[in-house]
Coordinates of C-alpha atoms and ligand atoms in Angstrom, one line a residue:
M1 CA -0.1 -0.1 0.2
N2 CA 1.3 3.6 -1.2
I3 CA 2.1 6.3 2.1
K4 CA -1.0 8.7 1.4
D5 CA -3.0 5.6 1.7
L6 CA -1.1 3.9 5.0
Y7 CA -1.9 7.4 6.5
I8 CA -5.2 7.8 5.5
N9 CA -6.4 4.7 6.8
F10 CA -4.2 5.1 10.1
F11 CA -5.8 8.4 11.5
V12 CA -9.6 7.1 10.3
S13 CA -8.4 3.8 12.2
K14 CA -7.8 6.9 15.0
G15 CA -11.3 7.4 14.9
H16 CA -10.4 10.2 12.7
V17 CA -12.4 11.4 9.2
E18 CA -10.9 11.5 6.1
I19 CA -12.3 14.8 4.1
P20 CA -11.8 15.3 0.7
S21 CA -9.0 17.6 -0.5
A22 CA -10.3 21.6 -1.2
P23 CA -9.9 23.0 -4.5
I24 CA -5.5 24.6 -5.4
V25 CA -7.2 27.9 -5.2
P26 CA -8.9 29.2 -2.0
E27 CA -12.8 29.7 -2.0
N28 CA -13.5 32.3 0.2
D29 CA -10.4 33.5 0.5
P30 CA -9.1 36.1 -1.4
S31 CA -6.5 37.3 0.3
V32 CA -3.9 34.2 -1.3
L33 CA -3.8 32.1 -5.0
F34 CA -3.1 29.1 -3.7
N35 CA -3.6 26.7 -0.4
T36 CA 0.2 26.7 0.7
A37 CA -0.7 23.9 3.9
G38 CA -4.2 21.7 4.7
M39 CA -5.3 23.7 7.5
Q40 CA -5.9 26.3 5.8
P41 CA -9.2 25.0 4.0
L42 CA -10.0 24.8 8.1
I43 CA -9.7 28.2 9.8
P44 CA -13.1 28.5 10.6
Y45 CA -13.2 25.3 12.2
L46 CA -10.4 25.8 14.1
M47 CA -11.6 29.3 15.0
G48 CA -14.0 27.5 16.1
E49 CA -17.3 26.9 14.0
I50 CA -18.2 23.8 13.8
H51 CA -16.9 21.0 11.4
P52 CA -20.0 18.8 10.0
S53 CA -17.6 15.5 9.8
G54 CA -16.5 16.2 13.8
N55 CA -13.8 17.1 15.7
R56 CA -11.0 14.4 14.2
L57 CA -9.5 15.2 10.7
C58 CA -7.1 13.4 8.0
D59 CA -7.0 14.2 4.7
A60 CA -4.5 14.6 1.7
Q61 CA -4.5 18.2 0.4
K62 CA -3.2 19.9 -2.5
C63 CA -0.9 22.9 -2.6
V64 CA 1.0 25.0 -3.9
R65 CA 3.4 26.9 -2.7
L66 CA 5.6 29.7 -4.6
T67 CA 8.4 31.2 -2.6
D68 CA 11.1 28.4 -3.9
L69 CA 9.7 28.1 -7.5
E70 CA 12.9 28.7 -8.2
E71 CA 14.5 26.6 -6.4
V72 CA 13.2 24.1 -8.7
G73 CA 15.0 22.3 -10.0
D74 CA 17.5 21.2 -7.1
K75 CA 16.1 17.7 -5.5
T76 CA 14.4 18.5 -2.9
H77 CA 12.0 21.8 -4.4
H78 CA 8.3 21.8 -5.5
T79 CA 6.2 24.0 -6.8
F80 CA 3.3 22.1 -6.2
F81 CA 3.2 18.8 -3.2
E82 CA 0.6 16.7 -1.1
M83 CA 0.1 17.6 3.0
L84 CA -0.9 14.4 4.4
G85 CA -2.5 15.7 7.6
N86 CA -4.7 15.6 10.9
W87 CA -7.0 17.4 13.1
S88 CA -7.8 18.0 16.8
L89 CA -10.7 20.6 16.2
G90 CA -11.1 20.9 20.7
N91 CA -10.1 17.3 20.7
Y92 CA -7.5 15.8 21.5
F93 CA -3.9 17.9 22.5
K94 CA -1.0 16.8 22.4
K95 CA 0.2 13.9 24.1
E96 CA -2.3 12.5 21.1
S97 CA -1.2 13.7 18.2
I98 CA 2.3 13.0 19.2
T99 CA 1.6 9.5 20.5
Y100 CA -0.4 9.6 16.6
S101 CA 2.4 10.4 14.8
Y102 CA 5.6 8.2 17.0
E103 CA 3.3 5.9 16.0
F104 CA 2.1 6.1 12.4
L105 CA 5.9 6.9 11.6
T106 CA 8.2 3.5 13.6
N107 CA 4.7 1.0 13.8
V108 CA 3.6 1.6 10.2
L109 CA 6.5 3.4 8.2
K110 CA 8.8 1.0 10.1
L111 CA 11.9 4.2 10.9
P112 CA 13.6 3.7 13.2
K113 CA 13.4 5.4 16.1
E114 CA 17.2 6.0 16.6
R115 CA 17.1 8.1 13.5
L116 CA 14.7 10.9 14.7
A117 CA 15.3 14.1 16.5
I118 CA 12.4 16.8 17.4
T119 CA 12.3 20.2 18.0
V120 CA 10.0 21.8 21.1
F121 CA 9.5 25.4 21.6
K122 CA 12.0 27.5 23.9
G123 CA 9.7 29.8 25.9
D124 CA 10.0 33.0 25.4
E125 CA 7.8 36.6 27.3
E126 CA 4.6 35.8 26.2
I127 CA 4.7 32.0 25.8
P128 CA 6.1 29.7 27.9
K129 CA 8.6 25.8 27.4
D130 CA 7.2 23.2 25.7
E131 CA 7.7 21.0 28.8
E132 CA 5.0 19.1 28.2
S133 CA 5.5 18.1 24.5
A134 CA 9.2 16.8 25.2
E135 CA 7.6 15.2 28.5
C136 CA 6.2 12.8 25.5
W137 CA 8.1 12.4 23.1
K138 CA 11.0 11.5 25.5
K139 CA 8.0 8.5 27.0
M140 CA 8.1 7.3 23.9
G141 CA 11.6 7.1 23.9
I142 CA 13.0 9.9 22.6
K143 CA 16.2 10.6 24.4
E144 CA 16.9 13.9 25.6
E145 CA 19.9 14.9 23.5
K146 CA 17.7 14.0 20.2
I147 CA 15.6 17.3 21.1
A148 CA 15.9 20.5 20.5
Y149 CA 14.8 23.3 22.2
L150 CA 14.3 26.3 19.8
G151 CA 12.2 29.8 19.8
R152 CA 9.3 32.0 17.4
E153 CA 11.5 31.4 14.3
D154 CA 11.7 27.8 14.5
N155 CA 8.4 26.3 16.9
F156 CA 6.2 28.6 16.7
W157 CA 3.2 28.1 13.1
A158 CA 1.4 30.9 11.8
A159 CA -0.5 30.4 8.2
G160 CA -0.5 34.9 8.2
E161 CA -0.1 37.6 10.3
T162 CA -3.4 37.2 11.7
G163 CA -5.7 33.7 12.7
P164 CA -4.7 30.7 14.1
C165 CA -1.8 30.2 15.8
G166 CA 0.3 28.0 17.9
T167 CA 4.0 26.4 19.1
D168 CA 4.7 23.7 17.2
T169 CA 6.8 20.6 18.0
E170 CA 8.4 19.5 14.6
I171 CA 9.8 15.6 13.3
F172 CA 13.7 15.4 11.8
Y173 CA 14.3 12.6 10.7
W174 CA 18.4 11.8 9.9
R175 CA 18.4 11.2 5.5
S176 CA 22.1 10.4 5.1
E177 CA 24.4 7.2 4.8
E178 CA 27.2 8.5 7.7
E179 CA 26.1 6.8 11.2
V180 CA 23.5 9.0 13.3
P181 CA 25.2 11.1 15.6
T182 CA 24.3 10.8 19.1
T183 CA 22.9 14.8 19.7
F184 CA 21.1 16.1 17.8
D185 CA 21.9 19.4 15.4
P186 CA 19.4 21.5 13.9
T187 CA 21.4 23.2 11.8
D188 CA 23.0 19.5 9.7
D189 CA 21.1 19.3 7.1
R190 CA 21.3 16.1 6.8
W191 CA 19.2 15.5 9.3
V192 CA 15.0 16.6 6.9
E193 CA 12.3 17.7 9.1
I194 CA 9.8 15.5 7.8
W195 CA 6.2 16.4 10.2
N196 CA 5.6 19.0 12.1
N197 CA 2.5 19.2 14.0
V198 CA 1.5 22.7 15.2
F199 CA -0.8 23.1 18.8
M200 CA -3.3 25.6 17.9
E201 CA -4.3 27.6 20.3
Y202 CA -4.2 31.4 20.0
N203 CA -5.5 33.6 17.4
R204 CA -3.1 36.1 16.9
K205 CA -5.1 39.9 16.5
S206 CA -4.9 42.7 14.4
D207 CA -2.4 44.4 16.3
Y208 CA -1.0 41.1 16.5
T209 CA -1.3 40.3 20.4
I210 CA -2.6 36.7 20.9
E211 CA -5.4 35.5 23.0
L212 CA -6.3 31.6 23.2
L213 CA -9.5 30.5 21.1
P214 CA -12.7 29.0 22.5
K215 CA -11.2 25.2 21.7
K216 CA -6.9 23.9 22.0
N217 CA -7.0 22.9 18.0
V218 CA -3.9 20.1 16.6
D219 CA -2.8 20.6 13.4
T220 CA 0.1 19.0 11.8
G221 CA 1.2 18.1 8.4
M222 CA 3.5 16.1 6.4
G223 CA 4.8 16.7 3.1
L224 CA 4.1 13.8 0.9
E225 CA 6.7 14.0 -1.6
R226 CA 9.5 14.4 1.7
I227 CA 8.0 11.3 3.4
V228 CA 8.5 9.8 0.1
A229 CA 11.8 10.3 -1.1
V230 CA 12.6 9.0 3.0
V231 CA 10.8 5.5 3.6
E232 CA 12.7 4.8 0.1
G233 CA 15.7 5.9 1.4
V234 CA 16.5 8.5 -1.6
N235 CA 17.8 11.5 -1.7
D236 CA 17.3 12.9 -4.7
N237 CA 12.5 13.0 -4.1
Y238 CA 13.0 13.2 -8.2
T239 CA 13.8 9.5 -8.2
S240 CA 10.8 8.6 -5.6
S241 CA 8.2 7.0 -6.8
I242 CA 6.3 9.6 -7.6
W243 CA 8.2 11.5 -9.9
I244 CA 10.0 8.2 -12.0
D245 CA 7.7 7.4 -14.5
I246 CA 7.3 10.4 -14.9
I247 CA 11.0 12.2 -15.2
K248 CA 11.3 8.3 -17.4
K249 CA 8.9 10.1 -20.3
I250 CA 11.4 12.7 -19.9
E251 CA 13.3 10.7 -20.9
E252 CA 11.3 9.3 -23.1
I253 CA 10.9 12.6 -24.5
T254 CA 14.6 13.5 -24.9
E255 CA 16.6 11.1 -25.4
L256 CA 18.6 11.7 -23.0
P257 CA 19.5 10.2 -19.7
Y258 CA 18.1 11.4 -16.2
E259 CA 21.7 11.7 -14.8
G260 CA 23.6 14.6 -15.7
N261 CA 20.1 16.7 -16.9
E262 CA 18.9 16.5 -13.4
K263 CA 17.9 20.3 -13.3
G264 CA 15.4 20.1 -16.4
M265 CA 13.4 17.4 -16.6
R266 CA 13.1 18.3 -12.9
I267 CA 11.6 21.9 -13.5
I268 CA 9.5 20.0 -16.6
A269 CA 8.5 17.5 -14.5
D270 CA 7.2 19.7 -11.8
H271 CA 6.1 22.6 -13.1
I272 CA 3.6 20.9 -15.5
R273 CA 2.0 18.9 -12.7
T274 CA 1.9 22.2 -10.9
S275 CA -0.1 23.6 -14.3
V276 CA -1.9 20.4 -15.0
F277 CA -3.0 20.5 -11.2
I278 CA -4.2 24.3 -11.4
A279 CA -5.8 23.9 -15.1
A280 CA -8.2 21.6 -13.4
D281 CA -9.1 24.2 -10.7
P282 CA -12.5 24.7 -10.4
A283 CA -11.7 28.7 -10.0
Q284 CA -10.5 27.5 -14.0
I285 CA -7.6 29.8 -14.2
V286 CA -6.5 30.0 -17.7
P287 CA -3.2 32.0 -18.8
S288 CA -3.3 35.5 -18.0
N289 CA -1.0 38.6 -16.2
T290 CA -2.5 38.4 -12.7
D291 CA -2.6 36.4 -10.3
Q292 CA -3.3 32.7 -10.6
G293 CA -3.3 33.1 -14.2
Y294 CA 0.6 34.3 -14.4
I295 CA 1.7 32.1 -12.2
L296 CA -0.2 29.4 -14.8
R297 CA 1.3 31.4 -17.1
R298 CA 5.1 31.7 -15.7
L299 CA 5.1 28.0 -14.5
I300 CA 4.4 27.0 -18.8
R301 CA 6.5 29.4 -20.1
R302 CA 9.5 27.7 -18.2
A303 CA 9.1 24.5 -18.2
I304 CA 9.1 25.2 -22.1
R305 CA 11.9 27.0 -22.1
Y306 CA 13.8 24.3 -20.4
A307 CA 12.2 21.6 -22.6
K308 CA 13.3 23.6 -25.4
K309 CA 17.5 23.4 -23.6
L310 CA 16.6 19.9 -24.0
N311 CA 15.8 19.4 -27.7
I312 CA 12.1 18.7 -27.1
D313 CA 10.8 19.6 -30.7
I314 CA 8.3 22.2 -28.8
N315 CA 5.6 21.8 -31.2
S316 CA 5.7 18.6 -31.0
N317 CA 3.4 16.9 -28.9
W318 CA 5.5 16.2 -25.1
D319 CA 3.4 18.7 -23.0
K320 CA 0.4 16.4 -23.5
I321 CA 2.6 13.2 -23.5
I322 CA 3.8 14.2 -20.0
A323 CA 0.3 16.0 -18.5
K324 CA -1.1 12.4 -19.6
A325 CA 1.0 9.8 -17.6
I326 CA 0.3 13.1 -14.6
I327 CA -3.4 12.8 -15.4
A328 CA -3.2 8.7 -15.5
K329 CA -1.0 8.5 -12.0
Y330 CA -3.1 11.4 -10.0
E331 CA -6.9 10.4 -11.3
T332 CA -8.4 8.0 -9.2
Y333 CA -7.7 10.3 -5.9
Y334 CA -8.3 13.8 -8.0
P335 CA -10.8 12.7 -10.7
E336 CA -11.1 16.2 -11.5
L337 CA -8.0 15.8 -13.6
K338 CA -10.1 12.8 -15.6
Q339 CA -13.0 15.0 -16.2
Q340 CA -10.9 17.9 -17.3
Q341 CA -8.1 16.8 -19.5
E342 CA -9.7 18.4 -22.3
R343 CA -9.2 22.0 -20.9
I344 CA -6.1 20.8 -19.5
L345 CA -4.1 19.8 -22.1
N346 CA -5.8 23.0 -24.6
I347 CA -4.3 25.4 -21.9
L348 CA -1.3 23.8 -22.3
Y349 CA -1.4 23.8 -26.4
E350 CA -2.4 26.9 -26.6
E351 CA -0.1 28.2 -24.5
K352 CA 2.9 26.8 -25.5
N353 CA 2.1 28.1 -29.8
K354 CA 1.6 32.0 -28.2
F355 CA 5.1 31.4 -26.1
N356 CA 6.1 29.7 -29.1
R357 CA 6.2 31.6 -31.7
T358 CA 7.8 34.5 -30.0
L359 CA 10.3 32.9 -28.2
E360 CA 13.0 32.1 -30.1
R361 CA 12.6 36.3 -31.6
G362 CA 12.9 37.0 -27.7
L363 CA 15.7 34.6 -27.3
K364 CA 17.7 36.1 -29.7
E365 CA 16.8 39.7 -29.2
F366 CA 18.4 38.8 -25.2
E367 CA 21.6 37.8 -26.7
K368 CA 21.9 40.8 -28.9
V369 CA 21.6 43.2 -25.9
A370 CA 23.9 40.6 -23.4
R371 CA 26.5 41.5 -25.9
K372 CA 26.1 44.9 -25.9
Q373 CA 25.6 45.6 -22.4
T374 CA 25.7 44.1 -18.7
E375 CA 22.5 45.1 -17.3
I376 CA 18.9 44.4 -18.9
D377 CA 17.7 47.9 -18.2
K378 CA 13.9 48.5 -18.0
I379 CA 13.2 49.4 -21.6
T380 CA 15.1 45.8 -22.6
A381 CA 13.1 43.8 -20.2
F382 CA 9.5 46.1 -20.8
H383 CA 10.4 45.2 -24.4
L384 CA 11.2 41.4 -23.5
Y385 CA 7.4 40.9 -21.2
D386 CA 5.3 43.2 -24.4
T387 CA 5.9 41.6 -27.4
Y388 CA 7.9 38.0 -26.6
G389 CA 6.3 37.2 -23.6
F390 CA 8.8 36.3 -21.6
P391 CA 7.5 36.5 -17.7
I392 CA 10.4 39.2 -15.6
E393 CA 11.0 36.0 -14.0
L394 CA 12.1 34.5 -17.2
T395 CA 14.3 37.7 -18.3
T396 CA 15.6 37.2 -15.0
E397 CA 16.7 34.2 -15.2
L398 CA 18.1 34.3 -17.7
A399 CA 20.2 36.9 -17.6
M400 CA 22.1 35.5 -13.8
E401 CA 22.6 32.4 -16.4
R402 CA 25.1 35.5 -17.3
N403 CA 25.8 36.3 -14.3
M404 CA 24.6 39.9 -15.4
K405 CA 21.3 42.0 -13.6
V406 CA 18.2 43.0 -14.9
D407 CA 16.4 46.7 -13.9
E408 CA 13.4 44.9 -12.4
K409 CA 12.4 47.8 -10.1
G410 CA 12.8 50.5 -13.6
F411 CA 10.7 47.2 -15.3
Q412 CA 8.1 47.5 -12.6
E413 CA 7.8 51.1 -13.4
K414 CA 7.2 51.0 -16.1
M415 CA 5.0 48.6 -16.1
K416 CA 2.5 50.9 -14.2
E417 CA 2.8 53.7 -16.8
H418 CA 1.5 50.9 -19.4
Q419 CA -1.3 49.4 -16.8
E420 CA -1.9 54.0 -16.3
K421 CA -2.6 54.3 -20.0
S422 CA -5.4 52.5 -20.9
R423 CA -6.7 52.7 -17.9
T424 CA -6.8 55.8 -19.0
A425 CA -8.0 54.9 -22.9
S426 CA -10.2 52.6 -21.5
A427 CA -12.2 55.0 -18.6
G428 CA -12.3 58.0 -22.2
K429 CA -13.7 55.6 -23.5
F430 CA -16.3 54.4 -21.9
K431 CA -16.9 58.0 -20.8
G432 CA -17.9 59.3 -24.5
G433 CA -19.9 56.4 -25.0
L434 CA -20.3 55.8 -28.1
A435 CA -22.2 58.6 -28.5
G436 CA -21.2 59.5 -32.6
N437 CA -22.3 56.4 -33.8
S438 CA -23.9 55.8 -36.8
E439 CA -27.2 53.8 -36.5
I440 CA -25.4 50.1 -37.6
E441 CA -23.2 50.3 -35.2
T442 CA -25.5 51.1 -32.2
K443 CA -26.9 47.6 -33.0
Y444 CA -24.1 46.6 -33.3
H445 CA -23.8 47.7 -29.8
T446 CA -26.6 46.3 -28.9
A447 CA -26.5 42.8 -30.6
T448 CA -23.0 42.6 -27.7
H449 CA -25.3 42.6 -25.6
L450 CA -27.9 40.0 -27.0
L451 CA -24.1 38.5 -27.8
N452 CA -23.0 37.8 -24.4
A453 CA -26.5 37.2 -22.8
A454 CA -26.9 34.1 -25.3
L455 CA -22.9 32.9 -25.0
K456 CA -23.8 32.4 -20.9
I457 CA -27.0 30.1 -21.6
V458 CA -25.0 27.9 -24.1
L459 CA -21.4 28.0 -22.3
G460 CA -22.3 28.5 -19.1
D461 CA -22.8 31.8 -16.1
D462 CA -18.6 32.2 -16.1
T463 CA -18.8 33.8 -19.0
H464 CA -18.0 37.3 -19.4
Q465 CA -17.7 39.6 -21.9
R466 CA -13.5 39.8 -22.6
G467 CA -14.0 42.4 -25.7
S468 CA -15.7 43.8 -28.4
N469 CA -14.6 45.9 -30.8
I470 CA -17.5 47.8 -33.5
T471 CA -16.6 48.8 -37.1
E472 CA -20.4 49.2 -39.8
E473 CA -19.1 46.6 -41.3
R474 CA -19.3 43.7 -38.2
M475 CA -18.8 43.6 -35.0
R476 CA -16.2 42.2 -33.6
F477 CA -16.4 40.2 -28.9
D478 CA -14.1 38.5 -27.3
F479 CA -15.4 35.6 -24.2
N480 CA -13.5 33.9 -22.0
C481 CA -14.0 29.9 -22.9
D482 CA -11.2 26.7 -23.2
H483 CA -12.4 25.0 -26.1
K484 CA -13.2 26.3 -30.2
L485 CA -16.7 26.0 -29.8
T486 CA -19.4 23.6 -31.6
D487 CA -21.1 24.0 -34.7
E488 CA -23.8 23.0 -32.3
E489 CA -22.9 25.8 -30.1
K490 CA -22.3 28.5 -32.4
R491 CA -26.0 27.7 -33.8
Q492 CA -27.6 27.2 -30.6
V493 CA -25.8 30.9 -29.8
E494 CA -27.5 32.0 -32.6
D495 CA -30.3 31.3 -32.5
L496 CA -30.8 32.3 -29.3
V497 CA -29.6 36.1 -30.3
N498 CA -32.3 36.0 -33.5
Q499 CA -35.0 34.8 -30.2
F500 CA -34.1 37.3 -28.9
I501 CA -35.0 40.6 -32.0
A502 CA -37.8 38.4 -32.7
D503 CA -38.9 38.4 -29.5
D504 CA -39.0 42.5 -29.7
L505 CA -37.4 43.1 -26.1
P506 CA -37.4 47.3 -25.1
V507 CA -33.6 48.3 -24.4
K508 CA -34.3 50.6 -20.7
K509 CA -31.7 52.2 -19.4
E510 CA -31.2 53.5 -15.5
E511 CA -28.4 55.4 -14.1
M512 CA -27.5 54.0 -11.0
T513 CA -24.5 54.1 -8.5
K514 CA -21.6 51.7 -8.9
Q515 CA -22.2 49.8 -6.3
N516 CA -26.0 49.0 -7.1
A517 CA -25.7 48.2 -10.8
L518 CA -23.6 45.0 -9.1
E519 CA -25.8 44.2 -5.9
I520 CA -28.5 43.7 -8.9
G521 CA -25.3 41.6 -11.3
A522 CA -24.6 43.6 -13.7
E523 CA -22.7 42.5 -16.5
A524 CA -19.5 44.7 -16.5
M525 CA -16.0 44.1 -17.8
F526 CA -13.8 46.3 -15.9
I527 CA -15.5 47.5 -13.0
E528 CA -13.0 49.7 -11.6
K529 CA -11.8 51.2 -14.1
Y530 CA -15.7 52.7 -14.4
P531 CA -17.5 55.9 -13.3
E532 CA -19.0 55.6 -9.4
V533 CA -23.2 56.8 -11.7
L534 CA -23.0 55.1 -14.6
N535 CA -26.0 53.3 -16.9
V536 CA -26.8 49.9 -16.6
Y537 CA -29.1 49.0 -20.2
F538 CA -31.6 45.6 -18.9
I539 CA -32.7 43.9 -22.4
G540 CA -36.0 42.5 -21.4
E541 CA -35.2 40.3 -19.0
I542 CA -32.7 38.2 -20.3
S543 CA -29.1 40.9 -19.8
K544 CA -28.5 43.7 -18.0
E545 CA -25.0 45.1 -18.5
I546 CA -23.5 48.5 -17.3
C547 CA -22.7 50.5 -20.6
G548 CA -22.4 54.3 -22.1
G549 CA -24.8 53.7 -24.6
P550 CA -26.0 54.5 -26.8
H551 CA -28.8 51.3 -28.1
V552 CA -31.0 51.0 -29.9
K553 CA -35.3 51.0 -28.2
S554 CA -36.1 47.8 -29.6
T555 CA -34.3 44.2 -30.6
K556 CA -36.5 44.6 -33.9
E557 CA -34.9 47.6 -35.2
L558 CA -31.5 44.8 -35.4
G559 CA -32.7 42.2 -37.9
H560 CA -30.9 39.0 -38.4
F561 CA -27.8 38.4 -36.5
K562 CA -25.1 36.1 -39.1
I563 CA -22.1 34.0 -37.0
K564 CA -19.1 34.9 -39.6
K565 CA -16.5 33.1 -37.8
E566 CA -15.1 31.6 -34.5
E567 CA -11.9 31.5 -34.1
A568 CA -9.1 32.0 -30.7
S569 CA -8.2 35.2 -29.6
S570 CA -5.8 34.7 -26.6
A571 CA -5.5 31.5 -24.3
G572 CA -8.4 31.0 -23.0
V573 CA -9.9 33.4 -25.1
R574 CA -11.6 32.9 -27.3
R575 CA -13.7 35.6 -30.6
I576 CA -16.8 35.3 -32.6
K577 CA -17.0 37.8 -35.5
A578 CA -20.6 38.8 -36.7
V579 CA -23.4 40.3 -38.9
L580 CA -27.1 41.6 -39.5
E581 CA -28.5 41.7 -42.4
D582 CA -32.1 43.4 -43.7
Ligands
LIG601 N1 0.3 24.1 9.6 C1 2.2 23.3 9.3 C2 2.5 23.5 8.3 O1 2.1 23.7 7.1 C3 1.1 22.1 10.3 O2 0.3 21.3 9.1 O3 3.6 23.2 8.2

């Protein structure tokens, strides 16, 4: 049986209920991009809410941590990992938690207790020394010399600035061929941390003081990739059973051995795996220039660059082969991967094509500058970003390989300037509305609202406008969608719009505050760019959109709507060109 199953079975046998992993993108917490620990989705329950599954829980949580993104390529770092966790929500505390951990490690995984060492909180002016944990460990048979007492930076854990937190006791394992030292030296990196048991009894408030939580909780976390490597006795995580099949696939694709090519292969394996999981998340992330979408873009683009270094033909289906191997490996635990397979493969494919078109020229441009200059100035960094799609981190990485610096601060300033400019341009457009428009442009304008409404019905409520452009000859409309529309979908959309037209729906304008417009669920493209008081256009019952107008009075005026073309606009965004005929 594998370690994940052994872990869950063990804690279930100790009265814990297995809960499913929450999505990687937190559902109710916009302050973080991804879940970085198993406890994150459980914060309300650690704060005192009653959990529907009881007060003893366990799971394997999908996590993404980005602080070490640039470190990926060595033996131990990953951007995605599974965290095994068990929780007591006001049920058991230190003694049981330590006993369970010890029993699991030594009885189930059969790790020799001589190879274990422990840290506990040494105490400070606010929180006393954790004698209780130390005593428990000694009762388990851990020698005093194998226990180190450390301060806040090592033995206090909190997910963020505020919220549930507490002292912790960490379990280390001697991962080396050499003889186990009699005394534990936590600064010797042959001792690797394998498990963290946090005793969450405090809440840190916004003024940084701590108060006791209503209940004393336990939150433990053990990184699956690390414990598997430890148990399998490998000191390169990527040679453990978690990764070996994926690495083998990359060896086949590149026709190169892992040995000597480790860095690139690890980066490809890690970044594609994380991209697969992000792309499958219910949050429906697509590569973009902000937030989670930007991370997804960075990961895919970094994987592509290393694939190129390993002489992979980027235009081949290497990404698909690797992604499919990853999906096959994880689908029994995470069925969403198989369900979203199409979407995942499309995202990789489109982002690859997009980047591939400019990568070669961008690299040449970089080389050209690198030959002449000792630093990548802000103009070049921005040019590489804007014209060749190089995330700034890629430029920095390329520069580091040549011992060059990048004016990152200057780059950020240029980015700001650029955003400012496009904001002003679009606000200006909004203010002026489309007032000077011809009759036909006004009709097209109303037709975009109908099309927007029809797309939502056919493709789902999450479909939104991403852009539009109107001329006397046609309308162009961009919207988020992860696939090429089928003929059937196009027909349905066209029929719906024509139905709305035939229904002779009235078009009505109402002035309201931005807040009000949001509350009634009016469709908005760039809410932050709109003035405080604005117009919402209602078309019968089928559409309400924030808009500057102008519009026709009734949909009947539009004539016949016909889709001329449906094509990709950018990754995750489709474009429809349509006309109105008499
Ligand atoms: N929250 C702690 C950690 O992430 C234990 O689960 O290390």
